[in-house]
mmCIF file of C-alpha atoms in Angstrom:
data_model
loop_
_atom_site.group_PDB
_atom_site.id
_atom_site.type_symbol
_atom_site.label_atom_id
_atom_site.label_comp_id
_atom_site.label_asym_id
_atom_site.label_seq_id
_atom_site.Cartn_x
_atom_site.Cartn_y
_atom_site.Cartn_z
ATOM 1 C CA MET A 6 0.000 0.000 0.000
ATOM 2 C CA ALA A 7 1.511 3.358 -1.096
ATOM 3 C CA GLY A 8 2.824 5.555 1.706
ATOM 4 C CA GLY A 9 2.378 2.895 4.329
ATOM 5 C CA LYS A 10 3.967 -0.214 5.753
ATOM 6 C CA MET A 11 3.010 -3.456 4.229
ATOM 7 C CA LYS A 12 1.930 -6.016 6.766
ATOM 8 C CA LYS A 13 3.326 -9.426 6.301
ATOM 9 C CA ASP A 14 0.706 -12.081 6.106
ATOM 10 C CA LYS A 15 1.324 -14.580 8.834
ATOM 11 C CA GLN A 16 0.603 -18.078 7.885
ATOM 12 C CA LYS A 17 -1.851 -19.545 10.303
ATOM 13 C CA GLY A 18 -0.694 -22.964 11.212
ATOM 14 C CA PRO A 19 -2.430 -25.354 13.587
ATOM 15 C CA ARG A 20 -2.691 -24.085 17.147
ATOM 16 C CA ALA A 21 -0.336 -25.574 19.649
ATOM 17 C CA PRO A 22 -2.240 -27.950 21.881
ATOM 18 C CA SER A 23 -3.221 -26.492 25.247
ATOM 19 C CA ASN A 24 -2.378 -29.714 27.046
ATOM 20 C CA HIS A 25 0.862 -29.973 28.962
ATOM 21 C CA TYR A 26 3.434 -32.708 28.885
ATOM 22 C CA GLN A 27 5.796 -34.583 31.121
ATOM 23 C CA GLY A 28 7.802 -37.565 30.032
ATOM 24 C CA GLY A 29 5.914 -37.642 26.749
ATOM 25 C CA VAL A 30 2.518 -37.896 28.478
ATOM 26 C CA THR A 31 -0.223 -35.389 27.703
ATOM 27 C CA PHE A 32 -2.210 -34.011 30.645
ATOM 28 C CA HIS A 33 -5.913 -33.332 30.143
ATOM 29 C CA LYS A 34 -7.519 -30.579 32.222
ATOM 30 C CA SER A 35 -10.947 -31.971 31.396
ATOM 31 C CA LYS A 36 -10.029 -35.141 33.281
ATOM 32 C CA GLY A 37 -8.701 -33.255 36.271
ATOM 33 C CA GLN A 38 -5.079 -34.112 35.485
ATOM 34 C CA HIS A 39 -2.933 -31.491 37.211
ATOM 35 C CA ILE A 40 0.542 -32.704 38.164
ATOM 36 C CA LEU A 41 2.285 -31.118 41.148
ATOM 37 C CA LYS A 42 5.552 -29.778 39.767
ATOM 38 C CA ASN A 43 7.028 -27.894 42.757
ATOM 39 C CA PRO A 44 9.585 -30.212 44.442
ATOM 40 C CA LEU A 45 9.472 -28.205 47.683
ATOM 41 C CA LEU A 46 5.746 -28.833 48.007
ATOM 42 C CA VAL A 47 6.218 -32.515 47.253
ATOM 43 C CA ASP A 48 8.764 -32.686 50.083
ATOM 44 C CA ALA A 49 6.441 -30.773 52.433
ATOM 45 C CA ILE A 50 3.548 -33.162 51.767
ATOM 46 C CA VAL A 51 5.712 -36.213 52.457
ATOM 47 C CA GLN A 52 7.086 -34.636 55.625
ATOM 48 C CA LYS A 53 3.653 -33.720 56.990
ATOM 49 C CA ALA A 54 2.361 -37.236 56.286
ATOM 50 C CA GLY A 55 4.630 -38.559 59.037
ATOM 51 C CA ILE A 56 5.524 -41.684 57.070
ATOM 52 C CA LYS A 57 7.337 -44.475 58.905
ATOM 53 C CA PRO A 58 9.828 -46.835 57.176
ATOM 54 C CA THR A 59 7.395 -49.708 57.847
ATOM 55 C CA ASP A 60 4.351 -47.986 56.300
ATOM 56 C CA THR A 61 2.349 -49.166 53.312
ATOM 57 C CA ILE A 62 1.198 -46.050 51.450
ATOM 58 C CA LEU A 63 -1.856 -45.795 49.219
ATOM 59 C CA GLU A 64 -1.324 -43.137 46.548
ATOM 60 C CA ILE A 65 -4.368 -42.070 44.568
ATOM 61 C CA GLY A 66 -3.731 -40.326 41.266
ATOM 62 C CA PRO A 67 0.072 -40.748 41.046
ATOM 63 C CA GLY A 68 0.293 -39.273 37.547
ATOM 64 C CA THR A 69 3.846 -39.606 36.262
ATOM 65 C CA GLY A 70 5.334 -40.380 39.669
ATOM 66 C CA ASN A 71 6.860 -37.145 41.020
ATOM 67 C CA LEU A 72 5.307 -37.721 44.455
ATOM 68 C CA THR A 73 5.501 -41.506 44.132
ATOM 69 C CA LYS A 74 9.307 -41.404 44.156
ATOM 70 C CA LYS A 75 9.392 -39.489 47.450
ATOM 71 C CA LEU A 76 6.836 -41.847 48.989
ATOM 72 C CA LEU A 77 8.911 -44.869 47.975
ATOM 73 C CA GLU A 78 11.961 -43.310 49.595
ATOM 74 C CA ALA A 79 10.054 -42.714 52.857
ATOM 75 C CA GLY A 80 7.960 -45.871 53.274
ATOM 76 C CA LYS A 81 8.059 -49.622 52.860
ATOM 77 C CA MET A 82 5.673 -49.952 49.901
ATOM 78 C CA VAL A 83 3.482 -47.786 47.665
ATOM 79 C CA ILE A 84 0.201 -48.991 46.171
ATOM 80 C CA ALA A 85 -0.696 -46.535 43.416
ATOM 81 C CA VAL A 86 -4.241 -46.407 42.000
ATOM 82 C CA GLU A 87 -4.391 -44.727 38.575
ATOM 83 C CA LEU A 88 -7.251 -44.612 36.090
ATOM 84 C CA ASP A 89 -5.335 -43.445 33.001
ATOM 85 C CA PRO A 90 -3.498 -46.364 31.280
ATOM 86 C CA ARG A 91 -0.952 -43.908 29.823
ATOM 87 C CA MET A 92 0.042 -42.794 33.315
ATOM 88 C CA VAL A 93 0.221 -46.409 34.472
ATOM 89 C CA LEU A 94 2.651 -47.189 31.651
ATOM 90 C CA GLU A 95 4.735 -44.105 32.446
ATOM 91 C CA LEU A 96 4.929 -45.112 36.139
ATOM 92 C CA GLN A 97 6.058 -48.612 35.258
ATOM 93 C CA ARG A 98 8.688 -47.292 32.866
ATOM 94 C CA ARG A 99 9.968 -44.743 35.357
ATOM 95 C CA PHE A 100 10.654 -47.234 38.140
ATOM 96 C CA GLN A 101 11.467 -50.333 36.119
ATOM 97 C CA GLY A 102 14.963 -51.587 36.913
ATOM 98 C CA THR A 103 15.346 -49.281 39.923
ATOM 99 C CA ARG A 104 15.603 -50.252 43.583
ATOM 100 C CA PHE A 105 11.956 -49.221 43.961
ATOM 101 C CA SER A 106 10.464 -51.583 41.359
ATOM 102 C CA SER A 107 9.712 -54.357 43.861
ATOM 103 C CA ARG A 108 8.113 -51.922 46.315
ATOM 104 C CA LEU A 109 5.663 -50.317 43.901
ATOM 105 C CA LYS A 110 2.328 -51.907 43.034
ATOM 106 C CA VAL A 111 0.212 -50.126 40.427
ATOM 107 C CA ILE A 112 -3.539 -50.742 40.206
ATOM 108 C CA GLN A 113 -5.230 -49.463 37.063
ATOM 109 C CA GLY A 114 -8.836 -48.529 37.699
ATOM 110 C CA ASP A 115 -11.381 -46.099 39.103
ATOM 111 C CA VAL A 116 -10.564 -45.637 42.781
ATOM 112 C CA LEU A 117 -14.272 -45.204 43.605
ATOM 113 C CA LYS A 118 -14.990 -48.670 42.174
ATOM 114 C CA THR A 119 -11.829 -50.375 43.400
ATOM 115 C CA ASP A 120 -11.634 -52.531 46.521
ATOM 116 C CA LEU A 121 -8.790 -50.882 48.350
ATOM 117 C CA PRO A 122 -6.172 -53.095 50.023
ATOM 118 C CA TYR A 123 -4.705 -52.578 53.484
ATOM 119 C CA PHE A 124 -2.673 -49.405 53.910
ATOM 120 C CA ASP A 125 -1.313 -47.270 56.757
ATOM 121 C CA ILE A 126 -1.370 -43.851 55.103
ATOM 122 C CA CYS A 127 -3.126 -42.438 52.051
ATOM 123 C CA VAL A 128 -1.614 -39.620 49.993
ATOM 124 C CA ALA A 129 -3.708 -38.273 47.141
ATOM 125 C CA ASN A 130 -3.701 -35.559 44.490
ATOM 126 C CA ILE A 131 -7.103 -36.237 42.970
ATOM 127 C CA PRO A 132 -9.467 -34.863 40.323
ATOM 128 C CA TYR A 133 -11.561 -32.427 42.334
ATOM 129 C CA GLN A 134 -14.862 -33.827 41.062
ATOM 130 C CA ILE A 135 -14.401 -36.987 43.145
ATOM 131 C CA SER A 136 -13.454 -35.175 46.372
ATOM 132 C CA SER A 137 -16.598 -35.917 48.358
ATOM 133 C CA PRO A 138 -17.236 -39.563 47.401
ATOM 134 C CA LEU A 139 -13.552 -40.420 47.850
ATOM 135 C CA THR A 140 -13.409 -38.753 51.281
ATOM 136 C CA PHE A 141 -16.288 -40.857 52.574
ATOM 137 C CA LYS A 142 -15.044 -44.020 50.913
ATOM 138 C CA LEU A 143 -11.817 -43.588 52.850
ATOM 139 C CA LEU A 144 -13.608 -42.776 56.111
ATOM 140 C CA PHE A 145 -15.577 -46.027 55.920
ATOM 141 C CA HIS A 146 -12.602 -48.127 54.801
ATOM 142 C CA GLN A 147 -11.771 -51.099 57.009
ATOM 143 C CA PRO A 148 -9.420 -51.693 58.650
ATOM 144 C CA ALA A 149 -9.005 -48.073 59.630
ATOM 145 C CA PHE A 150 -5.794 -46.398 58.483
ATOM 146 C CA ARG A 151 -3.684 -43.879 60.409
ATOM 147 C CA CYS A 152 -4.263 -40.783 58.287
ATOM 148 C CA SER A 153 -4.854 -39.367 54.807
ATOM 149 C CA ILE A 154 -3.050 -36.398 53.284
ATOM 150 C CA ILE A 155 -5.191 -35.166 50.397
ATOM 151 C CA MET A 156 -5.001 -32.255 47.973
ATOM 152 C CA PHE A 157 -8.444 -30.665 47.540
ATOM 153 C CA GLN A 158 -9.843 -27.624 45.802
ATOM 154 C CA ARG A 159 -9.375 -24.878 48.397
ATOM 155 C CA GLU A 160 -13.051 -24.096 49.014
ATOM 156 C CA PHE A 161 -13.861 -27.787 49.489
ATOM 157 C CA ALA A 162 -10.966 -28.074 51.948
ATOM 158 C CA MET A 163 -12.227 -25.058 53.880
ATOM 159 C CA ARG A 164 -15.658 -26.681 54.149
ATOM 160 C CA LEU A 165 -14.053 -29.802 55.591
ATOM 161 C CA VAL A 166 -12.381 -27.871 58.412
ATOM 162 C CA ALA A 167 -15.091 -25.214 59.001
ATOM 163 C CA GLN A 168 -16.369 -24.794 62.558
ATOM 164 C CA PRO A 169 -19.863 -23.912 63.856
ATOM 165 C CA GLY A 170 -20.625 -20.300 62.995
ATOM 166 C CA ASP A 171 -18.244 -20.160 60.017
ATOM 167 C CA ASN A 172 -19.770 -19.152 56.684
ATOM 168 C CA LEU A 173 -18.599 -22.415 55.071
ATOM 169 C CA TYR A 174 -19.839 -24.667 57.905
ATOM 170 C CA CYS A 175 -22.197 -27.148 56.284
ATOM 171 C CA ARG A 176 -23.382 -30.748 56.185
ATOM 172 C CA LEU A 177 -20.030 -31.810 54.714
ATOM 173 C CA SER A 178 -18.213 -30.241 57.686
ATOM 174 C CA VAL A 179 -20.419 -32.024 60.218
ATOM 175 C CA ASN A 180 -20.298 -35.429 58.533
ATOM 176 C CA THR A 181 -16.548 -35.410 57.977
ATOM 177 C CA GLN A 182 -15.660 -34.163 61.456
ATOM 178 C CA PHE A 183 -18.042 -36.686 63.003
ATOM 179 C CA TYR A 184 -15.934 -39.554 61.633
ATOM 180 C CA ALA A 185 -12.487 -37.933 61.601
ATOM 181 C CA ARG A 186 -10.196 -35.232 62.933
ATOM 182 C CA VAL A 187 -9.559 -32.835 60.076
ATOM 183 C CA SER A 188 -6.826 -30.195 59.871
ATOM 184 C CA HIS A 189 -5.616 -27.807 57.195
ATOM 185 C CA LEU A 190 -1.918 -28.196 56.376
ATOM 186 C CA LEU A 191 -0.960 -26.150 53.324
ATOM 187 C CA LYS A 192 -2.391 -23.686 50.858
ATOM 188 C CA VAL A 193 -1.169 -24.482 47.341
ATOM 189 C CA GLY A 194 -1.337 -21.879 44.579
ATOM 190 C CA LYS A 195 -2.520 -22.896 41.120
ATOM 191 C CA ASN A 196 0.897 -22.174 39.559
ATOM 192 C CA ASN A 197 2.426 -25.120 41.409
ATOM 193 C CA PHE A 198 0.691 -27.476 38.963
ATOM 194 C CA ARG A 199 1.213 -28.428 35.351
ATOM 195 C CA PRO A 200 -1.158 -27.504 33.744
ATOM 196 C CA PRO A 201 -2.389 -24.944 36.295
ATOM 197 C CA PRO A 202 -6.016 -25.422 37.420
ATOM 198 C CA LYS A 203 -8.445 -22.509 37.618
ATOM 199 C CA VAL A 204 -8.486 -22.421 41.412
ATOM 200 C CA ASP A 205 -6.088 -22.690 44.344
ATOM 201 C CA SER A 206 -5.788 -25.884 46.339
ATOM 202 C CA SER A 207 -5.206 -26.948 49.927
ATOM 203 C CA VAL A 208 -3.659 -29.990 51.560
ATOM 204 C CA VAL A 209 -5.754 -31.491 54.365
ATOM 205 C CA ARG A 210 -4.945 -34.153 56.951
ATOM 206 C CA ILE A 211 -7.771 -36.559 57.831
ATOM 207 C CA GLU A 212 -7.425 -38.942 60.788
ATOM 208 C CA PRO A 213 -10.292 -41.421 61.280
ATOM 209 C CA ARG A 214 -11.654 -41.447 64.822
ATOM 210 C CA LYS A 215 -10.857 -44.602 66.752
ATOM 211 C CA PRO A 216 -13.092 -46.134 67.785
ATOM 212 C CA ARG A 217 -15.586 -45.097 65.120
ATOM 213 C CA PRO A 218 -18.700 -43.362 66.548
ATOM 214 C CA GLU A 219 -21.329 -45.944 67.465
ATOM 215 C CA VAL A 220 -24.146 -44.384 65.481
ATOM 216 C CA ASN A 221 -26.082 -45.861 62.571
ATOM 217 C CA HIS A 222 -24.569 -43.773 59.761
ATOM 218 C CA LYS A 223 -27.781 -43.813 57.707
ATOM 219 C CA GLU A 224 -29.714 -42.516 60.700
ATOM 220 C CA TRP A 225 -27.103 -39.827 61.349
ATOM 221 C CA ASP A 226 -26.989 -38.751 57.706
ATOM 222 C CA GLY A 227 -30.782 -38.611 57.399
ATOM 223 C CA PHE A 228 -30.951 -36.411 60.496
ATOM 224 C CA ILE A 229 -28.137 -34.055 59.442
ATOM 225 C CA ARG A 230 -29.618 -33.798 55.939
ATOM 226 C CA ILE A 231 -32.887 -32.453 57.355
ATOM 227 C CA CYS A 232 -31.152 -30.044 59.736
ATOM 228 C CA PHE A 233 -29.218 -28.527 56.820
ATOM 229 C CA ILE A 234 -32.131 -28.113 54.393
ATOM 230 C CA ARG A 235 -31.612 -24.426 55.145
ATOM 231 C CA LYS A 236 -28.754 -24.125 57.593
ATOM 232 C CA ASN A 237 -29.632 -20.576 58.671
ATOM 233 C CA LYS A 238 -33.301 -21.291 59.370
ATOM 234 C CA THR A 239 -34.278 -22.241 62.899
ATOM 235 C CA LEU A 240 -34.717 -25.946 63.537
ATOM 236 C CA GLY A 241 -38.241 -25.177 64.694
ATOM 237 C CA SER A 242 -39.196 -23.816 61.276
ATOM 238 C CA ILE A 243 -37.463 -26.691 59.449
ATOM 239 C CA PHE A 244 -39.173 -29.419 61.471
ATOM 240 C CA LYS A 245 -42.585 -27.757 60.995
ATOM 241 C CA GLN A 246 -42.384 -28.101 57.211
ATOM 242 C CA LYS A 247 -44.981 -30.400 55.663
ATOM 243 C CA ASN A 248 -42.581 -32.655 53.787
ATOM 244 C CA VAL A 249 -40.340 -33.125 56.819
ATOM 245 C CA LEU A 250 -43.221 -33.970 59.140
ATOM 246 C CA SER A 251 -44.772 -36.281 56.560
ATOM 247 C CA LEU A 252 -41.493 -38.143 56.158
ATOM 248 C CA LEU A 253 -40.868 -38.502 59.888
ATOM 249 C CA GLU A 254 -44.441 -39.531 60.637
ATOM 250 C CA LYS A 255 -44.252 -42.206 57.943
ATOM 251 C CA ASN A 256 -41.045 -43.533 59.507
ATOM 252 C CA TYR A 257 -42.610 -43.366 62.967
ATOM 253 C CA LYS A 258 -45.713 -45.345 61.982
ATOM 254 C CA THR A 259 -43.708 -47.896 59.999
ATOM 255 C CA LEU A 260 -41.354 -48.550 62.899
ATOM 256 C CA GLN A 261 -44.239 -48.724 65.385
ATOM 257 C CA ALA A 262 -45.939 -51.344 63.213
ATOM 258 C CA LEU A 263 -42.736 -53.342 62.758
ATOM 259 C CA GLN A 264 -41.972 -53.244 66.469
ATOM 260 C CA GLY A 265 -45.449 -54.370 67.335
ATOM 261 C CA SER A 266 -45.541 -57.294 64.905
ATOM 262 C CA GLN A 267 -41.913 -58.436 64.724
ATOM 263 C CA ASN A 268 -40.216 -56.915 67.787
ATOM 264 C CA VAL A 269 -37.615 -55.457 65.411
ATOM 265 C CA SER A 270 -34.604 -53.676 66.898
ATOM 266 C CA LEU A 271 -34.430 -50.029 65.858
ATOM 267 C CA SER A 272 -30.648 -50.171 65.748
ATOM 268 C CA GLY A 273 -30.671 -52.723 62.966
ATOM 269 C CA ASN A 274 -33.144 -51.170 60.589
ATOM 270 C CA ASP A 275 -30.920 -51.105 57.496
ATOM 271 C CA ASP A 276 -33.169 -53.591 55.683
ATOM 272 C CA MET A 277 -36.457 -51.874 56.517
ATOM 273 C CA GLU A 278 -38.357 -49.905 53.945
ATOM 274 C CA ILE A 279 -38.068 -46.541 55.661
ATOM 275 C CA ALA A 280 -38.686 -43.245 53.900
ATOM 276 C CA ARG A 281 -35.747 -40.879 53.544
ATOM 277 C CA LEU A 282 -35.549 -37.238 52.554
ATOM 278 C CA GLY A 283 -33.777 -37.099 49.200
ATOM 279 C CA ASN A 284 -32.129 -39.966 47.380
ATOM 280 C CA GLU A 285 -28.516 -38.780 47.555
ATOM 281 C CA SER A 286 -26.052 -40.651 49.714
ATOM 282 C CA MET A 287 -23.803 -38.990 52.246
ATOM 283 C CA GLU A 288 -20.830 -39.837 50.070
ATOM 284 C CA MET A 289 -22.088 -37.483 47.360
ATOM 285 C CA ASP A 290 -22.499 -34.474 49.656
ATOM 286 C CA ASP A 291 -21.036 -31.443 47.897
ATOM 287 C CA GLY A 292 -21.021 -29.352 51.044
ATOM 288 C CA MET A 293 -23.806 -27.008 50.008
ATOM 289 C CA ASP A 294 -27.148 -26.556 51.742
ATOM 290 C CA ASP A 295 -29.745 -28.945 50.395
ATOM 291 C CA ASP A 296 -31.686 -26.981 47.811
ATOM 292 C CA MET A 297 -34.744 -29.185 47.858
ATOM 293 C CA ASP A 298 -38.207 -28.281 46.746
ATOM 294 C CA MET A 299 -39.545 -28.144 50.280
ATOM 295 C CA GLU A 300 -42.919 -26.747 51.157
ATOM 296 C CA CYS A 301 -42.440 -23.998 53.698
ATOM 297 C CA ASP A 302 -46.044 -24.033 54.913
ATOM 298 C CA GLU A 303 -46.477 -25.412 58.374
ATOM 299 C CA ALA A 304 -48.319 -28.717 58.592
ATOM 300 C CA GLU A 305 -51.450 -27.334 60.207
ATOM 301 C CA GLY A 306 -55.025 -27.493 59.140
ATOM 302 C CA GLU A 307 -57.419 -24.707 60.003
ATOM 303 C CA GLY A 308 -56.226 -24.079 63.534
ATOM 304 C CA GLU A 309 -55.594 -27.777 63.937
ATOM 305 C CA VAL A 310 -52.187 -29.050 65.019
ATOM 306 C CA SER A 311 -51.375 -32.720 64.440
ATOM 307 C CA GLU A 312 -50.478 -34.917 67.376
ATOM 308 C CA PHE A 313 -47.251 -36.010 65.671
ATOM 309 C CA LYS A 314 -46.189 -32.418 65.023
ATOM 310 C CA ASN A 315 -46.667 -31.691 68.720
ATOM 311 C CA LYS A 316 -44.416 -34.672 69.471
ATOM 312 C CA VAL A 317 -41.641 -33.359 67.211
ATOM 313 C CA ILE A 318 -41.830 -29.796 68.493
ATOM 314 C CA SER A 319 -41.929 -30.943 72.121
ATOM 315 C CA VAL A 320 -38.568 -32.681 71.589
ATOM 316 C CA LEU A 321 -37.070 -29.468 70.182
ATOM 317 C CA LYS A 322 -38.476 -27.420 73.052
ATOM 318 C CA GLU A 323 -37.324 -29.862 75.699
ATOM 319 C CA GLY A 324 -33.720 -29.601 74.493
ATOM 320 C CA LYS A 325 -34.039 -25.852 73.808
ATOM 321 C CA PHE A 326 -33.306 -26.442 70.109
ATOM 322 C CA GLU A 327 -36.394 -24.824 68.588
ATOM 323 C CA GLU A 328 -34.674 -21.464 68.006
ATOM 324 C CA GLN A 329 -31.256 -22.959 67.247
ATOM 325 C CA ARG A 330 -29.746 -23.041 63.739
ATOM 326 C CA ALA A 331 -27.760 -25.895 62.201
ATOM 327 C CA SER A 332 -25.087 -23.434 61.087
ATOM 328 C CA LYS A 333 -24.122 -22.832 64.718
ATOM 329 C CA LEU A 334 -24.563 -26.270 66.310
ATOM 330 C CA SER A 335 -21.639 -28.423 67.443
ATOM 331 C CA GLN A 336 -21.218 -32.178 66.989
ATOM 332 C CA GLU A 337 -22.255 -32.723 70.611
ATOM 333 C CA SER A 338 -25.457 -30.715 70.127
ATOM 334 C CA PHE A 339 -26.415 -32.672 67.010
ATOM 335 C CA LEU A 340 -25.792 -35.955 68.832
ATOM 336 C CA THR A 341 -27.879 -34.804 71.800
ATOM 337 C CA LEU A 342 -30.817 -33.813 69.598
ATOM 338 C CA LEU A 343 -30.652 -37.023 67.556
ATOM 339 C CA SER A 344 -30.648 -39.059 70.777
ATOM 340 C CA MET A 345 -33.685 -37.154 72.054
ATOM 341 C CA PHE A 346 -35.583 -37.757 68.799
ATOM 342 C CA ASN A 347 -34.711 -41.476 68.869
ATOM 343 C CA LYS A 348 -35.873 -41.817 72.484
ATOM 344 C CA ALA A 349 -39.180 -40.312 71.410
ATOM 345 C CA GLY A 350 -39.432 -42.963 68.639
ATOM 346 C CA ILE A 351 -38.622 -40.511 65.844
ATOM 347 C CA HIS A 352 -36.107 -41.864 63.318
ATOM 348 C CA PHE A 353 -34.485 -40.597 60.136
ATOM 349 C CA SER A 354 -33.340 -43.645 58.157
#
């Protein structure tokens, strides 16, 4: 063009792939594959795990083996569970012919569908979408292990450790802390990963309580689920809702009938056909308040209050829970209220 600079036409070739590589292996963000690349953080995780030379370590999501190598150096044996066959091959290649080859066992498969072997410590850098189901799978694993050191999305980790009154305190907090001692260890910025995820992460230590609480976990979960329908509503308003009362009254009548005809023990009611609010399991709890389509009208006719509703409310009043909110209740308070409901014949599973 006269009087001006001619722009050179740039040939548009194919875009460089957005995936990242290590050892010839492509990482896919869509599959939650983010490999920890900072060696100082790898060392810190191993140190905080408190690994003994006699320990068998379960590693979930080993990737290409950066953390695996440190775990092998610290413990007796590493059992690595990896879904991606490419990563499995890379792990085997990396340690083949080394002094670690006989102390590494690789299991290819979905950890949520895999029967986990015995282990002393679990160390995991997992796809964040399986955080909740994996946490509860580990908590119910037998025999109980010493501790887990797990990398979670930061907000999920903060829900795990949240205390009564915290903004993030939720059903996930209560359920996890009921079965384990949970502590926050490290905040991990997104740039410590290859490829970097969209959010920061945190490393959390989970130690199963020994002995495990002697509570029917379905009963406990059903109760906590109702309390957290709206965590900032009073328990009095939650337990006056039509759907809640209908559910509990159905359970109450069913159990009364079963007790009368079969002398069935309430503590062993796993096989009974008992109604339950929602069809999600505790393992799938995402930590948010239950956003269920609950009717907020109180279960009263025209000036008429049902006998069963009076029974429920009397329990709340007796324990001074009617004006309490789930968002501020401690483990001990939840246990006390559940015990009071059960003594009154009101059950949740």
